[in-house]
Amino acid sequence: MRLASAVFLVALATLTVELLLTRVFDVILYPNLAYMVITCAMLALGLAGIVTAIRPATDAQVQRRLPLVAAAFGASLLAIRPALNAIPFWLDFVSEQPATQAFWFALMYLVVGVPFFLSGYALALVFAHHGNAINRLYGADLAGAALGCVVLIPLLRPFGPSGLLFFAAAAAFLAAALLEGHRGRRRAFAVAAALAVLVPMVTPPLEFEVHKYDRGLTRARMNDLHELSIWDSISKIDVVGWGQSKNILYDGGTQSSFLYPFDGDFEALRTDLDSSIRRNKENRVQRHFWYRGVFASHYLKRDGDHRALIIGSAAGQEVKAALVYGAAAVEAVELVPAVVELGKDQYADFNGQIFNHPKVVAVAGEGRAYLRSRPVRFDVIQLHSDHSSSSIAGGVGALDPAYLMTTDAFTEYYEHLSDDGILHINHHIYPRIVATAAKAWVDMGRTDFQSHVLVVHRAAIADTLPTLLIKMTPWTPDEVREVRYFFSLIPRHESAYAIVENPLATEESFLSPEFYSGNLSRELLSSVPYRLRPTTDNRPYFKFLRRGWGPIEIDSSRFVDAAMQHLLNEPVERGPGVPMDVLHLVTVGGVGFGAVLLFVVLPLLTSKVGRSRFPGMASALLYFSCLGFAFIVIELVLIQKFMKFIGSPLHTYSTVLFTVLLAAGLGSMAAGRLGITPGRRAWVPFAGIIGVGLAFLASHTWLFATLLSQPTGARVLISAAIMFPLAFFMGMPFPLGVLAVNHHGPSAIAWAWAMNGVFTLIGGLASVVLSLQFGFTVTEALALLVYALAGVVLLDYQRRQAVL
């Protein structure tokens, strides 16, 4: 019981820290590099298994070594924050100092890797030397990991990541106390655990230093202009006071929003804005808004008592614009709860009480989930630069899915707009937006899409946030004249704007009519130097544009403007020979390939079990590799698929991981009680995985559509019920394999653990590449085939062993 409890605590601390550091790296670097925390963890866990296989220990050595390793794991967690802060890595210097920055970057990941190696070494020692109890121990491992996935949610905000590192260290020290036989040392480990719990209770959270361009956050702290920090479960929020405005920074400056001082006098603001538009005074507009594109749709709907939905309301500029121009009702949805709270409470007076206005409903949530829950139609649906810098919001994937920019999303927007409603989008990559929106339009049986679309660029800059207005009725000459007047595109006025997609002068449009057809030809897709294919919920990687590693030139014949050139060339210029937006994929692929060679060749040459070449060795290694690959692929695909059903990224992430790991742990514990052993009923788990998995693939679209109207809590419970049977069976194959190779000794089990870990790393990368190319459904089906292969391999291995 004490051994299983120690395994539970080590696994709990490991998963907590893995997810925590992913959030930390979102802040100190960027989400694509934060994904490499998972890579580092999987590699370190696998390496621990290899060390255990190469340098086997006796049972007596394991008994002495385990508590020390668990204690070292706890101590290494406490060293993470000061070590990361001390390393002088700076992301923006990578292209200028590639060798130096590569060294510091590698050192950062070494700091992260050491704790995972120590926890992996402790678990590998336990599994290797207690193979007969693997069902119970592996179940405890998965149950601890399941709890580790959810403790982040309630504890991150009050204690910050530094506090959670102390709590995780306390769990490790407590595990050491449970494993220690000597009374004095056991007492010392227990005292260390108590102190680690006490420290974050009595001290404020400690900061992690940012290692990237941070939009002035560091300078603000130095000048005493930093007002507050909140480690929200979705994004870290900092508020900085620059001049009269307040800058809300998301995740260390990856994104930002502004709070402008406003006294709540909408009539006076309306008069000022109308005067600014009439006299083309952009500087007066910018006292309250980034630029005119923020409130274009509300101006066009002025004084018509329009109903507006703002998806991604942030600090509230769009809400203020809707109220200024006479909206009857405004519903504002923001993904990060802390930002909504700041607007309603602490900065409510500064912001003119706009979120507390009687016409406004401001909520924290995911835009599409909220939209699906509303049985009303809107005159304006507005999205402004709606993407998240949070790995949790993105599903912790190596690429960033954008569910607000898919054909499925546009279908929902159209269905929720009034007959003359406007979909107002300020987002980069407008050619792909047009192609995706057109596909949804045509799929709904509508025609003549080009007459419904108007796009305005800020002509003086490489405008990565143009104003795209899709009207449910065709644009009229009077309406286009209104747009021209609003953006000061009138005679005798010099404007910073230009209409690049004019529905009344299509021959002047930058894009060809084919973009509006909903059916792009192969010739067009191949001629454009970036990814143009419309995205869907099954393949939602809207922002993954790159087709080559080199820079591109402005070329209107290939539909490349200055904004697109900037988006694609800036990562090339910053990258050390590889574009920064794909550097993590290249690195993970290289590390994974090297790890496979290392984890196979090194044990073959140096370990006793490797040199012995036991019968069925290749089958055993293939079996555990299949399990690591298929388990993580299904887990990551489930996160993405249930994102649409549950809605909230945080609820989705915690529900999927908690359910999958807990159900798998229960499945592992139940296997023995059900009489499932390598020699008896070994086919049951694989039949269960494939049968339940195929049933989910066949029915989930219908189930999601049927049950989508249920409240969030009900959808969470329904999701857990749907996933539980599949995950229950997924927990059985690993302990089955351990029992099958147990007679070959601890080194064989440790080697199996290592192969499982490294192919978890490979599977994580493969899930992204496969879903990008083929979609989530095909990717999940492939994972089921890999499980089928594992079942065949295990049965063949058992047959070979029986012959001997």
PDB file of C-alpha atoms in Angstrom, residues 655-762:
ATOM      1  CA  THR A 655     -12.121  16.565 -18.531  1.00  0.00           C
ATOM      2  CA  VAL A 656     -10.328  14.570 -21.215  1.00  0.00           C
ATOM      3  CA  LEU A 657      -7.051  14.082 -19.386  1.00  0.00           C
ATOM      4  CA  PHE A 658      -8.655  13.342 -16.026  1.00  0.00           C
ATOM      5  CA  THR A 659     -11.155  10.887 -17.516  1.00  0.00           C
ATOM      6  CA  VAL A 660      -8.670   9.098 -19.769  1.00  0.00           C
ATOM      7  CA  LEU A 661      -5.996   8.698 -17.102  1.00  0.00           C
ATOM      8  CA  LEU A 662      -8.390   7.774 -14.289  1.00  0.00           C
ATOM      9  CA  ALA A 663     -10.353   5.320 -16.434  1.00  0.00           C
ATOM     10  CA  ALA A 664      -7.124   3.788 -17.726  1.00  0.00           C
ATOM     11  CA  GLY A 665      -5.874   3.439 -14.163  1.00  0.00           C
ATOM     12  CA  LEU A 666      -9.075   1.693 -13.145  1.00  0.00           C
ATOM     13  CA  GLY A 667      -8.783  -0.527 -16.203  1.00  0.00           C
ATOM     14  CA  SER A 668      -5.265  -1.517 -15.199  1.00  0.00           C
ATOM     15  CA  MET A 669      -6.404  -2.405 -11.678  1.00  0.00           C
ATOM     16  CA  ALA A 670      -9.439  -4.293 -12.959  1.00  0.00           C
ATOM     17  CA  ALA A 671      -7.553  -6.414 -15.503  1.00  0.00           C
ATOM     18  CA  GLY A 672      -6.296  -8.867 -12.909  1.00  0.00           C
ATOM     19  CA  ARG A 673      -9.676  -9.163 -11.226  1.00  0.00           C
ATOM     20  CA  LEU A 674     -11.236  -9.900 -14.616  1.00  0.00           C
ATOM     21  CA  GLY A 675      -8.749 -12.694 -15.226  1.00  0.00           C
ATOM     22  CA  ILE A 676      -7.014 -10.906 -18.112  1.00  0.00           C
ATOM     23  CA  THR A 677      -3.424 -12.109 -18.273  1.00  0.00           C
ATOM     24  CA  PRO A 678      -0.876 -12.568 -21.083  1.00  0.00           C
ATOM     25  CA  GLY A 679      -1.918 -16.199 -21.409  1.00  0.00           C
ATOM     26  CA  ARG A 680      -5.638 -15.791 -20.871  1.00  0.00           C
ATOM     27  CA  ARG A 681      -8.122 -13.377 -22.431  1.00  0.00           C
ATOM     28  CA  ALA A 682      -5.285 -11.141 -23.650  1.00  0.00           C
ATOM     29  CA  TRP A 683      -7.385 -10.234 -26.674  1.00  0.00           C
ATOM     30  CA  VAL A 684     -10.125  -8.587 -24.583  1.00  0.00           C
ATOM     31  CA  PRO A 685      -8.480  -5.139 -24.109  1.00  0.00           C
ATOM     32  CA  PHE A 686      -7.683  -4.797 -27.813  1.00  0.00           C
ATOM     33  CA  ALA A 687     -11.142  -5.888 -28.885  1.00  0.00           C
ATOM     34  CA  GLY A 688     -12.572  -3.383 -26.412  1.00  0.00           C
ATOM     35  CA  ILE A 689     -10.368  -0.520 -27.643  1.00  0.00           C
ATOM     36  CA  ILE A 690     -11.101  -1.160 -31.305  1.00  0.00           C
ATOM     37  CA  GLY A 691     -14.819  -1.816 -30.808  1.00  0.00           C
ATOM     38  CA  VAL A 692     -15.470   1.195 -28.583  1.00  0.00           C
ATOM     39  CA  GLY A 693     -13.143   3.367 -30.666  1.00  0.00           C
ATOM     40  CA  LEU A 694     -14.936   2.556 -33.907  1.00  0.00           C
ATOM     41  CA  ALA A 695     -18.308   3.129 -32.252  1.00  0.00           C
ATOM     42  CA  PHE A 696     -17.123   6.569 -31.124  1.00  0.00           C
ATOM     43  CA  LEU A 697     -15.872   7.422 -34.619  1.00  0.00           C
ATOM     44  CA  ALA A 698     -19.215   6.410 -36.113  1.00  0.00           C
ATOM     45  CA  SER A 699     -21.461   8.154 -33.598  1.00  0.00           C
ATOM     46  CA  HIS A 700     -19.690  11.161 -32.073  1.00  0.00           C
ATOM     47  CA  THR A 701     -20.846  13.679 -34.705  1.00  0.00           C
ATOM     48  CA  TRP A 702     -24.498  12.694 -34.153  1.00  0.00           C
ATOM     49  CA  LEU A 703     -24.074  12.602 -30.371  1.00  0.00           C
ATOM     50  CA  PHE A 704     -22.432  16.023 -30.245  1.00  0.00           C
ATOM     51  CA  ALA A 705     -25.126  17.600 -32.434  1.00  0.00           C
ATOM     52  CA  THR A 706     -27.936  15.996 -30.423  1.00  0.00           C
ATOM     53  CA  LEU A 707     -26.595  16.915 -26.981  1.00  0.00           C
ATOM     54  CA  LEU A 708     -25.016  20.270 -27.772  1.00  0.00           C
ATOM     55  CA  SER A 709     -27.849  22.244 -26.187  1.00  0.00           C
ATOM     56  CA  GLN A 710     -27.164  20.794 -22.725  1.00  0.00           C
ATOM     57  CA  PRO A 711     -25.534  23.051 -20.114  1.00  0.00           C
ATOM     58  CA  THR A 712     -21.773  22.958 -19.694  1.00  0.00           C
ATOM     59  CA  GLY A 713     -21.814  20.769 -16.596  1.00  0.00           C
ATOM     60  CA  ALA A 714     -23.995  18.208 -18.319  1.00  0.00           C
ATOM     61  CA  ARG A 715     -21.738  18.222 -21.408  1.00  0.00           C
ATOM     62  CA  VAL A 716     -18.723  17.578 -19.195  1.00  0.00           C
ATOM     63  CA  LEU A 717     -20.418  14.562 -17.584  1.00  0.00           C
ATOM     64  CA  ILE A 718     -21.625  13.266 -20.957  1.00  0.00           C
ATOM     65  CA  SER A 719     -18.106  13.606 -22.357  1.00  0.00           C
ATOM     66  CA  ALA A 720     -16.635  11.674 -19.448  1.00  0.00           C
ATOM     67  CA  ALA A 721     -19.231   8.926 -19.922  1.00  0.00           C
ATOM     68  CA  ILE A 722     -18.444   8.679 -23.648  1.00  0.00           C
ATOM     69  CA  MET A 723     -14.682   8.478 -23.101  1.00  0.00           C
ATOM     70  CA  PHE A 724     -14.657   6.209 -20.066  1.00  0.00           C
ATOM     71  CA  PRO A 725     -15.129   2.791 -21.781  1.00  0.00           C
ATOM     72  CA  LEU A 726     -12.423   3.464 -24.374  1.00  0.00           C
ATOM     73  CA  ALA A 727      -9.944   4.710 -21.772  1.00  0.00           C
ATOM     74  CA  PHE A 728     -10.815   1.822 -19.416  1.00  0.00           C
ATOM     75  CA  PHE A 729      -9.624  -0.691 -22.003  1.00  0.00           C
ATOM     76  CA  MET A 730      -6.599   1.494 -22.894  1.00  0.00           C
ATOM     77  CA  GLY A 731      -5.272   1.021 -19.360  1.00  0.00           C
ATOM     78  CA  MET A 732      -4.907  -2.753 -19.731  1.00  0.00           C
ATOM     79  CA  PRO A 733      -2.330  -3.385 -22.503  1.00  0.00           C
ATOM     80  CA  PHE A 734       0.706  -1.888 -20.741  1.00  0.00           C
ATOM     81  CA  PRO A 735       0.508  -4.044 -17.581  1.00  0.00           C
ATOM     82  CA  LEU A 736      -0.283  -7.042 -19.812  1.00  0.00           C
ATOM     83  CA  GLY A 737       2.995  -6.447 -21.633  1.00  0.00           C
ATOM     84  CA  VAL A 738       4.945  -6.029 -18.409  1.00  0.00           C
ATOM     85  CA  LEU A 739       3.595  -9.326 -17.121  1.00  0.00           C
ATOM     86  CA  ALA A 740       4.549 -10.947 -20.431  1.00  0.00           C
ATOM     87  CA  VAL A 741       8.234  -9.887 -20.193  1.00  0.00           C
ATOM     88  CA  ASN A 742       8.480 -10.059 -16.396  1.00  0.00           C
ATOM     89  CA  HIS A 743      10.334 -13.379 -16.461  1.00  0.00           C
ATOM     90  CA  HIS A 744      13.174 -11.730 -18.407  1.00  0.00           C
ATOM     91  CA  GLY A 745      14.020  -9.629 -15.364  1.00  0.00           C
ATOM     92  CA  PRO A 746      13.844  -5.969 -14.266  1.00  0.00           C
ATOM     93  CA  SER A 747      15.993  -4.704 -17.147  1.00  0.00           C
ATOM     94  CA  ALA A 748      13.482  -5.946 -19.716  1.00  0.00           C
ATOM     95  CA  ILE A 749      10.657  -4.101 -17.939  1.00  0.00           C
ATOM     96  CA  ALA A 750      12.736  -0.926 -17.685  1.00  0.00           C
ATOM     97  CA  TRP A 751      13.543  -1.130 -21.380  1.00  0.00           C
ATOM     98  CA  ALA A 752       9.867  -1.605 -22.175  1.00  0.00           C
ATOM     99  CA  TRP A 753       9.043   1.473 -20.063  1.00  0.00           C
ATOM    100  CA  ALA A 754      11.643   3.485 -22.021  1.00  0.00           C
ATOM    101  CA  MET A 755      10.293   2.450 -25.432  1.00  0.00           C
ATOM    102  CA  ASN A 756       6.778   3.295 -24.309  1.00  0.00           C
ATOM    103  CA  GLY A 757       7.961   6.748 -23.246  1.00  0.00           C
ATOM    104  CA  VAL A 758       9.928   7.616 -26.361  1.00  0.00           C
ATOM    105  CA  PHE A 759       7.099   6.555 -28.657  1.00  0.00           C
ATOM    106  CA  THR A 760       4.755   8.708 -26.624  1.00  0.00           C
ATOM    107  CA  LEU A 761       7.011  11.551 -27.752  1.00  0.00           C
ATOM    108  CA  ILE A 762       6.880  10.332 -31.379  1.00  0.00           C
TER     109      ILE A 762
END
